[in-house]
mmCIF file of C-alpha atoms and ligand atoms in Angstrom:
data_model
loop_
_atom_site.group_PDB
_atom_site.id
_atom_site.type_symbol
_atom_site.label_atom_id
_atom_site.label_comp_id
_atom_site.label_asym_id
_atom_site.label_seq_id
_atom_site.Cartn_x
_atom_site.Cartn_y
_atom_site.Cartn_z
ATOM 1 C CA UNK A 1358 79.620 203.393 129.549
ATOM 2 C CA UNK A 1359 82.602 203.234 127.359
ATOM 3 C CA UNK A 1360 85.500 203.463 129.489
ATOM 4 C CA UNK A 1361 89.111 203.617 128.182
ATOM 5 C CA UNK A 1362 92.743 204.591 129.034
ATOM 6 C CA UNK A 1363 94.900 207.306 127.453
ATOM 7 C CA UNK A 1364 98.509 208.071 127.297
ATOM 8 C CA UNK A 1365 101.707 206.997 126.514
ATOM 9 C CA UNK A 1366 102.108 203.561 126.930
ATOM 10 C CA UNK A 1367 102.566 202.487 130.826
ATOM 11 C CA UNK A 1368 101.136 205.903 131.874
ATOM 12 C CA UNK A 1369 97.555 205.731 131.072
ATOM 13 C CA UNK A 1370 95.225 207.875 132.117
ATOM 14 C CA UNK A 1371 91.487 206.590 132.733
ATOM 15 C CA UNK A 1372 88.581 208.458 131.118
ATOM 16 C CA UNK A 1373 85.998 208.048 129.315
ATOM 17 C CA UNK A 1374 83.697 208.484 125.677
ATOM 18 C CA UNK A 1375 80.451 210.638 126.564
ATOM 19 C CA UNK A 1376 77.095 210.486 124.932
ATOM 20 C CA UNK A 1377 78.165 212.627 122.311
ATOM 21 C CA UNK A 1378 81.034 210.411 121.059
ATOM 22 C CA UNK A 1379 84.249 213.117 123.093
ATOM 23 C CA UNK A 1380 86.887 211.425 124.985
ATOM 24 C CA UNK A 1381 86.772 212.907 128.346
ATOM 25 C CA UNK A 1382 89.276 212.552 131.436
ATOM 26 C CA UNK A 1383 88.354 210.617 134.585
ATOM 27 C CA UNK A 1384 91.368 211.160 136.219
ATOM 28 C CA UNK A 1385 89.982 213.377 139.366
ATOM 29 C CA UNK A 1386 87.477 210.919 139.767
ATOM 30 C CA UNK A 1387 89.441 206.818 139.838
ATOM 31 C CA UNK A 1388 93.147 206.828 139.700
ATOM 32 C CA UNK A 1389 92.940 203.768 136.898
ATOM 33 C CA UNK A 1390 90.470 201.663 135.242
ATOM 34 C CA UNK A 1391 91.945 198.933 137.803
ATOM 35 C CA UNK A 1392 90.149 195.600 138.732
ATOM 36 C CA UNK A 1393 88.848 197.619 142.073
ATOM 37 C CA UNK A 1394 86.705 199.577 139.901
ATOM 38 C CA UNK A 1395 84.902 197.048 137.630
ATOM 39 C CA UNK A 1396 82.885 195.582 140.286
ATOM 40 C CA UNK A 1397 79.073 196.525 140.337
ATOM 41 C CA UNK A 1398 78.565 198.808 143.077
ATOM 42 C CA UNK A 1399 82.255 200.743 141.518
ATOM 43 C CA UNK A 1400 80.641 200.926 138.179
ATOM 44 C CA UNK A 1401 77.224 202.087 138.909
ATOM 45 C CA UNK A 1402 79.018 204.934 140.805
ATOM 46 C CA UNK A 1403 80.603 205.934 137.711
ATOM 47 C CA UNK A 1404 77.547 205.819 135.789
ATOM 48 C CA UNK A 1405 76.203 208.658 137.867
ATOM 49 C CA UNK A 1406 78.864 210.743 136.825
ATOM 50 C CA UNK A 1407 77.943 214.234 134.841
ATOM 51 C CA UNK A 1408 80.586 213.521 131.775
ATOM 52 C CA UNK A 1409 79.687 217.253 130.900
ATOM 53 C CA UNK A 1410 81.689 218.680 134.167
ATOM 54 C CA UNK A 1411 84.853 215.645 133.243
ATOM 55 C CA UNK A 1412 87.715 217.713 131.340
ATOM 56 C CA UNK A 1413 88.099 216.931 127.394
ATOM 57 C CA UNK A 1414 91.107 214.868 126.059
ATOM 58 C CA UNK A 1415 92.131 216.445 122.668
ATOM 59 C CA UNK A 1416 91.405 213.737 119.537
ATOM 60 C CA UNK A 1417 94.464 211.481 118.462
ATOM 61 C CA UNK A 1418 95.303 210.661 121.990
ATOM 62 C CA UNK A 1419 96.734 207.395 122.260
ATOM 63 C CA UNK A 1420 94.957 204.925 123.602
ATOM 64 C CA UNK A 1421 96.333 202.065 125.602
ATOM 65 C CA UNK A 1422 94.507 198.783 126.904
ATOM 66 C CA UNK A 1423 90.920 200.184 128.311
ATOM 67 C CA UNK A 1424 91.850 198.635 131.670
ATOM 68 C CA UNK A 1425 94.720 197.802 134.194
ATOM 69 C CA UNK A 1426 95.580 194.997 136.535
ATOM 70 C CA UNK A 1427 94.457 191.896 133.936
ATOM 71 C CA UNK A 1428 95.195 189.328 136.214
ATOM 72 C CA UNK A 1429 94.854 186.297 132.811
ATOM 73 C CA UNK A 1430 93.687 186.297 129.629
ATOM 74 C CA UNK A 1431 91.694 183.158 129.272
ATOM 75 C CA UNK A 1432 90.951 181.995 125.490
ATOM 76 C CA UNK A 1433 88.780 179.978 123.845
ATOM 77 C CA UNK A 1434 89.386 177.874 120.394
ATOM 78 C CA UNK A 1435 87.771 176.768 117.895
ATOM 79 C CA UNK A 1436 84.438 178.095 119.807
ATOM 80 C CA UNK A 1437 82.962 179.133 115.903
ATOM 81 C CA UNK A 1438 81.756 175.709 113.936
ATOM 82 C CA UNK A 1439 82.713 177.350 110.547
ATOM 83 C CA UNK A 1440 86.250 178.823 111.864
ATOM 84 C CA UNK A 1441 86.353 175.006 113.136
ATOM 85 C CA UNK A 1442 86.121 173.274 110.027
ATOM 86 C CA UNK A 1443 88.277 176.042 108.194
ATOM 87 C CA UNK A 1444 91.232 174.526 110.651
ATOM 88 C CA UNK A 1445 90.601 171.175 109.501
ATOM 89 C CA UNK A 1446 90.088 170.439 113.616
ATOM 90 C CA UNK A 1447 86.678 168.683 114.450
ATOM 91 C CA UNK A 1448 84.072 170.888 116.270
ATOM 92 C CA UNK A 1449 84.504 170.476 120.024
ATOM 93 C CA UNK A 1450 82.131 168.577 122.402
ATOM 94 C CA UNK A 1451 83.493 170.512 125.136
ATOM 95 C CA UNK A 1452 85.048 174.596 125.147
ATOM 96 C CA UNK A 1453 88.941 174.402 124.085
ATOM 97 C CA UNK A 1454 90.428 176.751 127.181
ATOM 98 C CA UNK A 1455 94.407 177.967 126.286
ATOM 99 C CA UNK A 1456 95.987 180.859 127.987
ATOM 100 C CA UNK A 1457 97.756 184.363 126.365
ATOM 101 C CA UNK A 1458 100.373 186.035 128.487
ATOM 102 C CA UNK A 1459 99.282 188.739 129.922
ATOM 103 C CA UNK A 1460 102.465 190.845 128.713
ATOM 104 C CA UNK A 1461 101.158 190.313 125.315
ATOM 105 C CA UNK A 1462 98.552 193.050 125.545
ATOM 106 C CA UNK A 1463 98.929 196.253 124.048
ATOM 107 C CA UNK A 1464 96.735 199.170 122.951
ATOM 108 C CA UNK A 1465 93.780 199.500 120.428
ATOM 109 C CA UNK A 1466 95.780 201.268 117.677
ATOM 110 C CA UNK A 1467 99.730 200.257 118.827
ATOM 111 C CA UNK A 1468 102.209 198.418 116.096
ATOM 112 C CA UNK A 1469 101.844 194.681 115.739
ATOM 113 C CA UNK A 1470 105.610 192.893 116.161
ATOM 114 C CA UNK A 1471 106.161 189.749 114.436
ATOM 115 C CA UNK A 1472 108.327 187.304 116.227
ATOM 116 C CA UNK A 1473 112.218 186.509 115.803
ATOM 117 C CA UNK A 1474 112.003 183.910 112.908
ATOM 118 C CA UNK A 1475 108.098 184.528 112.295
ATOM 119 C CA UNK A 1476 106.387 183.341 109.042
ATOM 120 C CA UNK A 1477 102.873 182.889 110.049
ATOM 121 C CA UNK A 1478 101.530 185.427 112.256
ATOM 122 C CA UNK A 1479 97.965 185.302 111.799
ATOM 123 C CA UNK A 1480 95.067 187.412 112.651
ATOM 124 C CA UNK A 1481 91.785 186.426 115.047
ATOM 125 C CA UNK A 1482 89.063 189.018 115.786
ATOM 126 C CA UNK A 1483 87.270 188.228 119.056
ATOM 127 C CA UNK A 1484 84.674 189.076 121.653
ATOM 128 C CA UNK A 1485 86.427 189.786 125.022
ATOM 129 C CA UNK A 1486 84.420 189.545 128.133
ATOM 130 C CA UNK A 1487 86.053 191.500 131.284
ATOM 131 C CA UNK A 1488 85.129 190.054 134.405
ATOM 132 C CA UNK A 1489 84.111 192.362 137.213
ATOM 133 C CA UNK A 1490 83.384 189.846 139.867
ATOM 134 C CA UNK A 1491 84.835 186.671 141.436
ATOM 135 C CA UNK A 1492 83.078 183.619 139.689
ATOM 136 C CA UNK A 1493 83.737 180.273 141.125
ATOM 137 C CA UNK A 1494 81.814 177.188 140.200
ATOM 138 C CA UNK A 1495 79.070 179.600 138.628
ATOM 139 C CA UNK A 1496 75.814 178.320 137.215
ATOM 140 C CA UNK A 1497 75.346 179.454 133.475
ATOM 141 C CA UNK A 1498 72.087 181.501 134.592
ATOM 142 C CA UNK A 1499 74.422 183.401 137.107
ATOM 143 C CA UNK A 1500 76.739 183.452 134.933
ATOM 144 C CA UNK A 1501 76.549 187.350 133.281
ATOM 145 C CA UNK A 1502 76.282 188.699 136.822
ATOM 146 C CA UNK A 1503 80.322 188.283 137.100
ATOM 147 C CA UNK A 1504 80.537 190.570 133.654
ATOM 148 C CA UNK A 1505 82.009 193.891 133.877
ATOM 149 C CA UNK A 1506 81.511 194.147 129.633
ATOM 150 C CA UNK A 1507 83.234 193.435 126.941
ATOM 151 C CA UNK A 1508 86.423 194.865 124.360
ATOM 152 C CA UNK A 1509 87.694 194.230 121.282
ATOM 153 C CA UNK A 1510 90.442 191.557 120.973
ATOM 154 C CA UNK A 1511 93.065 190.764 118.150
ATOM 155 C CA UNK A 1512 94.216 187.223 119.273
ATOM 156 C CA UNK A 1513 96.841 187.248 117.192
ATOM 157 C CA UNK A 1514 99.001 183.949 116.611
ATOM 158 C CA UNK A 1515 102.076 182.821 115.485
ATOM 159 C CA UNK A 1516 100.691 179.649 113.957
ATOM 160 C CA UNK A 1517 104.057 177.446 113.296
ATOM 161 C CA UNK A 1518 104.935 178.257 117.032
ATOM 162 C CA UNK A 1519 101.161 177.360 117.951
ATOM 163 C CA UNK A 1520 101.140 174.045 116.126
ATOM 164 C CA UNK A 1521 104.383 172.739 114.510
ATOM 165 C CA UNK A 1522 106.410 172.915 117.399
ATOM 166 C CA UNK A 1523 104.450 170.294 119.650
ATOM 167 C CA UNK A 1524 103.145 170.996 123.571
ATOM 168 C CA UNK A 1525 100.289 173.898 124.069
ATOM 169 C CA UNK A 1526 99.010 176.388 121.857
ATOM 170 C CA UNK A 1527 100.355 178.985 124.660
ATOM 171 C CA UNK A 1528 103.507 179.508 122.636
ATOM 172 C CA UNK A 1529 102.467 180.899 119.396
ATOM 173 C CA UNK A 1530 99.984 183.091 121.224
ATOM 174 C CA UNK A 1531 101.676 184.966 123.745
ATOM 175 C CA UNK A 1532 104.548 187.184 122.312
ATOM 176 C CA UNK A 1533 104.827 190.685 123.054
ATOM 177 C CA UNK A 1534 102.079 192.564 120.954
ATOM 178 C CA UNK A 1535 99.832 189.402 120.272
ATOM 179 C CA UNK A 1536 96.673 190.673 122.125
ATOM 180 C CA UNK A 1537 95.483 194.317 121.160
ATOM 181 C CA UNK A 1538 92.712 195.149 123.392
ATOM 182 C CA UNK A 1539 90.123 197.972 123.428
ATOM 183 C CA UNK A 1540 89.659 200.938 122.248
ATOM 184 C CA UNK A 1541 87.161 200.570 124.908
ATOM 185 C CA UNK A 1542 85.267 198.499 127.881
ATOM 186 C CA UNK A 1543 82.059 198.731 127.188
ATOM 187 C CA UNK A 1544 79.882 197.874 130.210
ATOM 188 C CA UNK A 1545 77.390 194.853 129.803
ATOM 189 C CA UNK A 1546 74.406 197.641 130.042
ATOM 190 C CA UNK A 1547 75.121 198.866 126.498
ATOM 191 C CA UNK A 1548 75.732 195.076 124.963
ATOM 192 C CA UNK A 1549 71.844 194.031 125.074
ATOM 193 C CA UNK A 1550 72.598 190.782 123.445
ATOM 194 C CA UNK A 1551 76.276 189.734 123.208
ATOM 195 C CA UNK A 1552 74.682 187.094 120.359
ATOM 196 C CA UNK A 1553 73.871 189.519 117.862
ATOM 197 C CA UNK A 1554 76.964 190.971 117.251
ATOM 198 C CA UNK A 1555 78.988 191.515 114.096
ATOM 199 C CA UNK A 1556 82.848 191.187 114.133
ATOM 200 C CA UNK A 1557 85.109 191.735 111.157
ATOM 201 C CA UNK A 1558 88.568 191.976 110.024
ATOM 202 C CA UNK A 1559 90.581 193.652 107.403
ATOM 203 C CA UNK A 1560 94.161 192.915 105.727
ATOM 204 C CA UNK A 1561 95.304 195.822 103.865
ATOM 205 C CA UNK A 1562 91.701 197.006 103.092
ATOM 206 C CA UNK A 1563 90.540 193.680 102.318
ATOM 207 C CA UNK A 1564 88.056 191.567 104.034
ATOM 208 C CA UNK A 1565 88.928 188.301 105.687
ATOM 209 C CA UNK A 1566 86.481 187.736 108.758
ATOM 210 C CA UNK A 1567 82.966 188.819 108.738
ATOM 211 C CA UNK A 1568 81.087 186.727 111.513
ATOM 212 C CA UNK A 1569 78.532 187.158 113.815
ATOM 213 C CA UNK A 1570 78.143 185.902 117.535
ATOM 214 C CA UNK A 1571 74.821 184.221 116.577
ATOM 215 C CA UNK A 1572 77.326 181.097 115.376
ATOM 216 C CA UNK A 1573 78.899 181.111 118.545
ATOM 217 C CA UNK A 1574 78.931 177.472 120.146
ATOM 218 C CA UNK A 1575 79.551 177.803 123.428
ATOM 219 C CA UNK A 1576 78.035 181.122 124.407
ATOM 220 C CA UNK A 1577 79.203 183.492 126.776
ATOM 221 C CA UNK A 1578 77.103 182.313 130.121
ATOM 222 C CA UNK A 1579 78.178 178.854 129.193
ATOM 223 C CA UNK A 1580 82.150 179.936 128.534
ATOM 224 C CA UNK A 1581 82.220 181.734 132.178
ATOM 225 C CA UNK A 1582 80.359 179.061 134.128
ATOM 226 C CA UNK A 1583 82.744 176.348 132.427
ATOM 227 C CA UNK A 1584 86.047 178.256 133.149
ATOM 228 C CA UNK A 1585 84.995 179.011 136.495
ATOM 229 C CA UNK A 1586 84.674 174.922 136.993
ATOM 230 C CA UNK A 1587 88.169 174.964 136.026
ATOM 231 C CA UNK A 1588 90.050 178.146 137.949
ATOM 232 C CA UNK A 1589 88.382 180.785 139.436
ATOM 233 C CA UNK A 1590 87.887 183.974 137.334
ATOM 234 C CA UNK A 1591 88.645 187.536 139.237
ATOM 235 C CA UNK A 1592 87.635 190.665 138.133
ATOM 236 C CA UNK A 1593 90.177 192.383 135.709
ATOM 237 C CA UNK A 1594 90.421 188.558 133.941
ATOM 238 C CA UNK A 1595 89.473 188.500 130.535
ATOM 239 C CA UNK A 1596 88.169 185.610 128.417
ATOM 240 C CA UNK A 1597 88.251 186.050 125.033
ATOM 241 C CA UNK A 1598 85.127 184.023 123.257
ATOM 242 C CA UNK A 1599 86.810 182.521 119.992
ATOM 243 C CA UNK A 1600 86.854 183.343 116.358
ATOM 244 C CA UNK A 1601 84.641 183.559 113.520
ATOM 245 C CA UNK A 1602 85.925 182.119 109.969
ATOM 246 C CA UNK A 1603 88.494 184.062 107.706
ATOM 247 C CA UNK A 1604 92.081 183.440 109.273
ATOM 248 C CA UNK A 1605 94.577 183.018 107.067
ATOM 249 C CA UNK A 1606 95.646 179.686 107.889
ATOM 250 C CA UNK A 1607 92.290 178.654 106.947
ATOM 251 C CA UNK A 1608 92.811 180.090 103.205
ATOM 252 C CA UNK A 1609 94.218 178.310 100.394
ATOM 253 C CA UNK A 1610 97.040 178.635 99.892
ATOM 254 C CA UNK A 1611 97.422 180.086 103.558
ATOM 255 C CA UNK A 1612 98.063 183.941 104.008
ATOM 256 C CA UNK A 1613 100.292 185.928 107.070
ATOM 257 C CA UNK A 1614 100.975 189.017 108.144
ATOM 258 C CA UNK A 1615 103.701 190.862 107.046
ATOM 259 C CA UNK A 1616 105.472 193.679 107.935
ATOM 260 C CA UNK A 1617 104.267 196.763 106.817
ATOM 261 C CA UNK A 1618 100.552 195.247 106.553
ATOM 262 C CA UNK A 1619 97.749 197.180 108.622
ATOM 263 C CA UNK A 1620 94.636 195.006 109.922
ATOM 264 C CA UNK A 1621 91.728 196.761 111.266
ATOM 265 C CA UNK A 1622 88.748 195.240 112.900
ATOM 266 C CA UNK A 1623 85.767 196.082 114.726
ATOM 267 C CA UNK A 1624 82.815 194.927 116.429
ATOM 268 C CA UNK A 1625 79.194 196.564 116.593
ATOM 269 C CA UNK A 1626 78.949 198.750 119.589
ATOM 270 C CA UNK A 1627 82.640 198.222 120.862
ATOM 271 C CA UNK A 1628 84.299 200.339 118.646
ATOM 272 C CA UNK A 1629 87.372 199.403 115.908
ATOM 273 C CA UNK A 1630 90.971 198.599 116.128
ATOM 274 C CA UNK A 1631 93.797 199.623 114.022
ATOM 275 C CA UNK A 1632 97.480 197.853 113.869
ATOM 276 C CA UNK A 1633 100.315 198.280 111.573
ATOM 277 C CA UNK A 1634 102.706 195.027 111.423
ATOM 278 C CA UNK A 1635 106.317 195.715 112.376
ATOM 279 C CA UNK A 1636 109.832 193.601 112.748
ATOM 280 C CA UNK A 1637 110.526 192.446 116.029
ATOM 281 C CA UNK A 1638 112.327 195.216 117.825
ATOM 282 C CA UNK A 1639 113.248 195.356 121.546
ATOM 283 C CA UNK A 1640 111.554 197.773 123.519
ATOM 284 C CA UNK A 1641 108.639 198.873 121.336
HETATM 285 ZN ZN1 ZN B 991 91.487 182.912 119.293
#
């Protein structure tokens, strides 16, 4: 299943994308794609669903975060070896773990703010895995039973904030905007191999990542069983798995966002993302 939320921002509606690619309403059936429903038993239910009978949602609906309630947003870095050596950082013996606030997520398709004072707000396509049950001190061969599925992120970073201005990376990763999320959750039934998965980004039309979870280090068994040594994972958490090559700190000289740029990104089978970069203004 592909399931997603639709609306204006803060009043999503849940619903759905059918076999035949329409975006269909599931409001009379869950109130929200909430961390309630994510959990086996809730999403086998919804599997047995006719979509045919579920009302349509015209096309060009907004399309918020596919799901409510996200409890943390658990990152990894530097979990690619070539996006590794791109940062100059050497390739870890041991998953990075940094946290994103939570009110930095945003729709698929919403505007991208840069920060007051910004100069290098930079770009990260990623692999998000939703969690859909509690995982605590799981073994890596139990490990994908705790997956709802998995989304698109943008893990976008402010890399000056991240890096020049000492303490945690949690500081040039968390403002307002810097973690677009969907268009959809895609349940782990449709993903047959997380590890064979292309991911891309574009600046402006142009390509900058083009990766492939095959050159993943720490894969995503190993990620949830290693996080859930560390805090335990609920359902609604995401983790989001890392970043191929292709940011633009990585180029030479180094390229950022600007306003008025427009990334899109995608990855097979969980759809694309679209963003326009904006000023900072309050209460986008
Ligand atoms: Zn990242």
């Amino acid at each position: 299943m592909k399931l997603l939320r639709h609306g204006p921002a803060g009043r999503e509606k849940p619903g759905l994308i059918d076999g035949d690619g329409m975006l269909r309403d599931l409001s009379g059936i869950v109130e929200d794609i909430a961390p309630e429903v994510l959990t086996p038993r809730k999403l086998a239910g919804l599997a047995r669903i006719r979509t045919s009978r579920l009302p349509l949602v015209r096309k060009g609906r907004r399309l918020g975060p596919p799901l409510s309630g996200v409890g943390k947003l658990v990152c990894v870095g530097l979990n690619y070896a070539d996006h590794a050596k791109e940062t100059g950082l050497p390739i870890p013996k041991e998953p990075v773990l940094f946290m994103k606030a939570t009110t930095a997520i945003t729709g698929p398709n919403d505007p991208v703010m840069l920060p007051k004072g910004s100069q290098k707000t930079d770009w990260e396509v990623e692999l998000g895995i939703v969690i859909g049950a509690t995982a605590r001190y799981v073994s890596k061969r139990a490990a994908l039973d705790c997956v709802a599925g998995y989304c698109i992120v943008n893990d976008i970073s402010e890399r000056e904030f991240q890096i020049e201005r000492g303490g945690q990376w949690v500081k040039g990763k968390s403002a307002d905007t810097f973690a677009p999320i969907g268009p959809w959750l895609v349940t782990r039934d449709e993903i047959e191999n997380p590890h064979r998965l292309k991911l891309w980004l574009e600046v402006n039309g142009q390509r900058m990542q083009d990766g492939n979870t095959k050159t993943m280090i720490f894969k995503v068994a190993h990620v949830i069983s290693y996080i859930s040594r560390h805090m335990t994972l609920l359902p609604g958490d995401i983790v989001s798995t890392g970043t191929p090559p292709g940011v633009g700190m990585g180029m030479k000289p180094p390229r950022y966002l600007k306003r008025g740029y427009t990334m899109r990104l995608g990855i097979d089978g969980l759809g694309e993302q679209c963003q326009k970069v904006v000023a900072y203004r309050k209460g986008l």
